[in-house]
Amino acid sequence: MIIEKELEDGFKYLEIKNAHAEAKITLQGAHIFHFKPIKKEPILWLSNLAQFKIGKAIRGGIPICFPWFGKHKLDPSLAQHGFARTSIWKLVLSEELEDNTTHIILELTSNLETKKIWNYDFTLHLAVTIGEKLDIEMTITNRDKKAFEISTALHSYFNISDIENILIEGVEGCRYFDALSKKEELQNEKLNFTEEVDRVYFNISKNIDLVDKNRTIKLEQEGSNSLVIWNPWLEKSKTMSDMEDEGYKTMVCLETANALEDSQIVGVGESHVLGVVIG
Ligand code: TA6
């Protein structure tokens, strides 16, 4: 079942329910803000103070960072993480498949507004399959007459029992850039959390496990060389109006990405695919 819903101020989203799971996706940002397999805890985290407002990014779920991740390289006045997460996307396909999964495709094409910020012609397609697992594939196509450079992320917020209970497996041996100390470091062991973490890991393996007390969430990544790992901890949470002070305890971001040195050049007529299967 796919239902088109609207909040009071005209904020539109899709609610999907099938034999495997339920999910919610907004048209602004193609933002998946809920995914829950049947009889299981939600996999994605959503802030209790998340705001659903036109032009504002939602705190939680899976914001899409495009055409740049983080701050713009040259112009810090431009929106952090680009404009895809606050642009209105178009629903181009929704179908229920024979295996009872639901397939949705959303599209964002360059327009006068996006070209004022980033002067290139492009198409983004976000293909989402909602089943026992959540399968996401973003295809970025260059429709311009010149190549462009992008950095991207599926900035996924995961729902966890407690930040001090979890362990990230699959990052051992990876080099990372620490956005807090601005230094490069080597991750020798599996990652656990005792303080704020904001890092970009490079040459990351395809499979990452988020090991929690009573379950393991698995990420199977495609087209991604970096993984961003973020938890704001207490002090930073206090500075965010859309996050409760203690909100950091039940979330962690593991972001399938091509960030910093992994930025991609997409040639004329070429496509770049970034994807993740979560379950
Ligand atoms: O992905 C980590 C990060 O870039 C952090 O530095 C932190 O600021 C976070 O994203 C959230 O960014 P936002 O613009 O959504 O507040």
mmCIF file of N, CA and C and ligand atoms in Angstrom, residues 56-60 63 65 69-71 79-81 85 153 155 157 179-180 196-200 228-232 236 240 242 251 253 255, ligand 1:
data_model
loop_
_atom_site.group_PDB
_atom_site.id
_atom_site.type_symbol
_atom_site.label_atom_id
_atom_site.label_comp_id
_atom_site.label_asym_id
_atom_site.label_seq_id
_atom_site.Cartn_x
_atom_site.Cartn_y
_atom_site.Cartn_z
ATOM 1 N N LYS A 56 13.716 23.315 4.998
ATOM 2 C CA LYS A 56 14.549 22.931 6.147
ATOM 3 C C LYS A 56 14.838 21.428 6.085
ATOM 4 N N ALA A 57 16.092 21.050 6.365
ATOM 5 C CA ALA A 57 16.443 19.622 6.350
ATOM 6 C C ALA A 57 15.876 18.948 7.601
ATOM 7 N N ILE A 58 15.482 17.700 7.444
ATOM 8 C CA ILE A 58 14.893 16.950 8.566
ATOM 9 C C ILE A 58 16.014 16.292 9.366
ATOM 10 N N ARG A 59 15.934 16.400 10.692
ATOM 11 C CA ARG A 59 16.972 15.800 11.561
ATOM 12 C C ARG A 59 16.640 14.325 11.795
ATOM 13 N N GLY A 60 17.249 13.462 11.008
ATOM 14 C CA GLY A 60 17.025 12.024 11.150
ATOM 15 C C GLY A 60 16.772 11.403 9.790
ATOM 16 N N PRO A 63 18.961 12.040 4.991
ATOM 17 C CA PRO A 63 19.118 13.209 4.125
ATOM 18 C C PRO A 63 20.112 12.897 3.000
ATOM 19 N N CYS A 65 22.992 14.268 0.602
ATOM 20 C CA CYS A 65 23.939 15.367 0.428
ATOM 21 C C CYS A 65 24.383 15.382 -1.029
ATOM 22 N N PHE A 69 29.191 17.470 -0.180
ATOM 23 C CA PHE A 69 29.058 16.999 1.198
ATOM 24 C C PHE A 69 29.727 18.032 2.111
ATOM 25 N N GLY A 70 29.099 18.349 3.237
ATOM 26 C CA GLY A 70 29.697 19.291 4.199
ATOM 27 C C GLY A 70 29.628 20.711 3.673
ATOM 28 N N LYS A 71 30.645 21.478 4.018
ATOM 29 C CA LYS A 71 30.654 22.872 3.565
ATOM 30 C C LYS A 71 31.116 22.942 2.111
ATOM 31 N N ALA A 79 24.581 26.522 1.356
ATOM 32 C CA ALA A 79 24.023 25.589 2.345
ATOM 33 C C ALA A 79 24.928 24.372 2.536
ATOM 34 N N GLN A 80 25.159 24.030 3.799
ATOM 35 C CA GLN A 80 25.909 22.808 4.118
ATOM 36 C C GLN A 80 25.197 21.615 3.477
ATOM 37 N N HIS A 81 25.979 20.679 2.919
ATOM 38 C CA HIS A 81 25.470 19.440 2.303
ATOM 39 C C HIS A 81 24.645 19.664 1.026
ATOM 40 N N ARG A 85 18.712 17.963 -0.460
ATOM 41 C CA ARG A 85 17.883 17.566 0.692
ATOM 42 C C ARG A 85 16.749 18.549 0.977
ATOM 43 N N ALA A 153 26.568 12.079 -0.167
ATOM 44 C CA ALA A 153 26.371 11.146 0.958
ATOM 45 C C ALA A 153 24.905 10.806 1.125
ATOM 46 N N HIS A 155 23.170 10.333 4.125
ATOM 47 C CA HIS A 155 23.568 10.724 5.497
ATOM 48 C C HIS A 155 22.686 9.988 6.527
ATOM 49 N N TYR A 157 20.870 8.177 9.516
ATOM 50 C CA TYR A 157 20.833 8.202 10.989
ATOM 51 C C TYR A 157 20.248 6.858 11.447
ATOM 52 N N ALA A 179 37.310 15.408 11.554
ATOM 53 C CA ALA A 179 36.847 16.785 11.309
ATOM 54 C C ALA A 179 36.950 17.637 12.570
ATOM 55 N N LEU A 180 37.162 17.017 13.733
ATOM 56 C CA LEU A 180 37.268 17.785 14.979
ATOM 57 C C LEU A 180 38.703 18.253 15.202
ATOM 58 N N GLU A 196 32.271 12.862 21.294
ATOM 59 C CA GLU A 196 31.860 13.307 19.954
ATOM 60 C C GLU A 196 32.768 12.696 18.880
ATOM 61 N N VAL A 197 32.153 12.247 17.800
ATOM 62 C CA VAL A 197 32.911 11.690 16.672
ATOM 63 C C VAL A 197 32.385 12.334 15.385
ATOM 64 N N ASP A 198 33.285 12.824 14.549
ATOM 65 C CA ASP A 198 32.911 13.401 13.255
ATOM 66 C C ASP A 198 34.070 13.113 12.296
ATOM 67 N N ARG A 199 33.951 12.029 11.545
ATOM 68 C CA ARG A 199 35.086 11.536 10.756
ATOM 69 C C ARG A 199 34.672 11.080 9.366
ATOM 70 N N VAL A 200 35.627 11.184 8.442
ATOM 71 C CA VAL A 200 35.436 10.593 7.108
ATOM 72 C C VAL A 200 36.471 9.488 6.956
ATOM 73 N N VAL A 228 31.163 8.260 6.325
ATOM 74 C CA VAL A 228 31.214 9.321 7.334
ATOM 75 C C VAL A 228 30.554 8.779 8.593
ATOM 76 N N ILE A 229 31.212 8.982 9.725
ATOM 77 C CA ILE A 229 30.655 8.514 10.996
ATOM 78 C C ILE A 229 30.523 9.724 11.906
ATOM 79 N N TRP A 230 29.310 9.903 12.439
ATOM 80 C CA TRP A 230 29.046 11.117 13.229
ATOM 81 C C TRP A 230 28.160 10.812 14.426
ATOM 82 N N ASN A 231 28.595 11.298 15.576
ATOM 83 C CA ASN A 231 27.712 11.416 16.737
ATOM 84 C C ASN A 231 28.081 12.724 17.440
ATOM 85 N N PRO A 232 27.101 13.619 17.640
ATOM 86 C CA PRO A 232 27.429 14.956 18.154
ATOM 87 C C PRO A 232 27.733 15.019 19.650
ATOM 88 N N LYS A 236 27.306 19.386 21.575
ATOM 89 C CA LYS A 236 26.826 19.802 20.248
ATOM 90 C C LYS A 236 25.308 19.614 20.126
ATOM 91 N N MET A 240 21.756 22.311 18.890
ATOM 92 C CA MET A 240 20.873 22.069 17.732
ATOM 93 C C MET A 240 19.410 22.145 18.164
ATOM 94 N N ASP A 242 16.771 21.292 16.643
ATOM 95 C CA ASP A 242 15.896 20.182 16.245
ATOM 96 C C ASP A 242 16.362 18.849 16.839
ATOM 97 N N MET A 251 21.228 7.652 18.657
ATOM 98 C CA MET A 251 21.489 7.735 17.218
ATOM 99 C C MET A 251 22.982 7.644 16.914
ATOM 100 N N CYS A 253 25.235 8.294 13.003
ATOM 101 C CA CYS A 253 25.194 8.421 11.542
ATOM 102 C C CYS A 253 26.311 7.594 10.930
ATOM 103 N N GLU A 255 27.347 7.115 7.094
ATOM 104 C CA GLU A 255 26.931 7.741 5.847
ATOM 105 C C GLU A 255 27.713 7.195 4.660
HETATM 106 O O1 TA6 B 1 28.123 14.178 8.455
HETATM 107 C C1 TA6 B 1 28.597 14.793 9.569
HETATM 108 C C2 TA6 B 1 28.241 16.265 9.504
HETATM 109 O O2 TA6 B 1 28.827 16.857 8.397
HETATM 110 C C3 TA6 B 1 28.646 16.897 10.835
HETATM 111 O O3 TA6 B 1 29.772 17.698 10.744
HETATM 112 C C4 TA6 B 1 27.383 17.557 11.339
HETATM 113 O O4 TA6 B 1 27.379 18.906 11.206
HETATM 114 C C5 TA6 B 1 26.308 16.816 10.569
HETATM 115 O O5 TA6 B 1 26.834 16.422 9.360
HETATM 116 C C6 TA6 B 1 24.926 17.424 10.460
HETATM 117 O O6 TA6 B 1 24.845 18.441 9.537
HETATM 118 P P1 TA6 B 1 23.519 19.278 9.361
HETATM 119 O O7 TA6 B 1 23.813 20.273 8.279
HETATM 120 O O8 TA6 B 1 22.435 18.321 8.962
HETATM 121 O O9 TA6 B 1 23.226 19.919 10.683
#
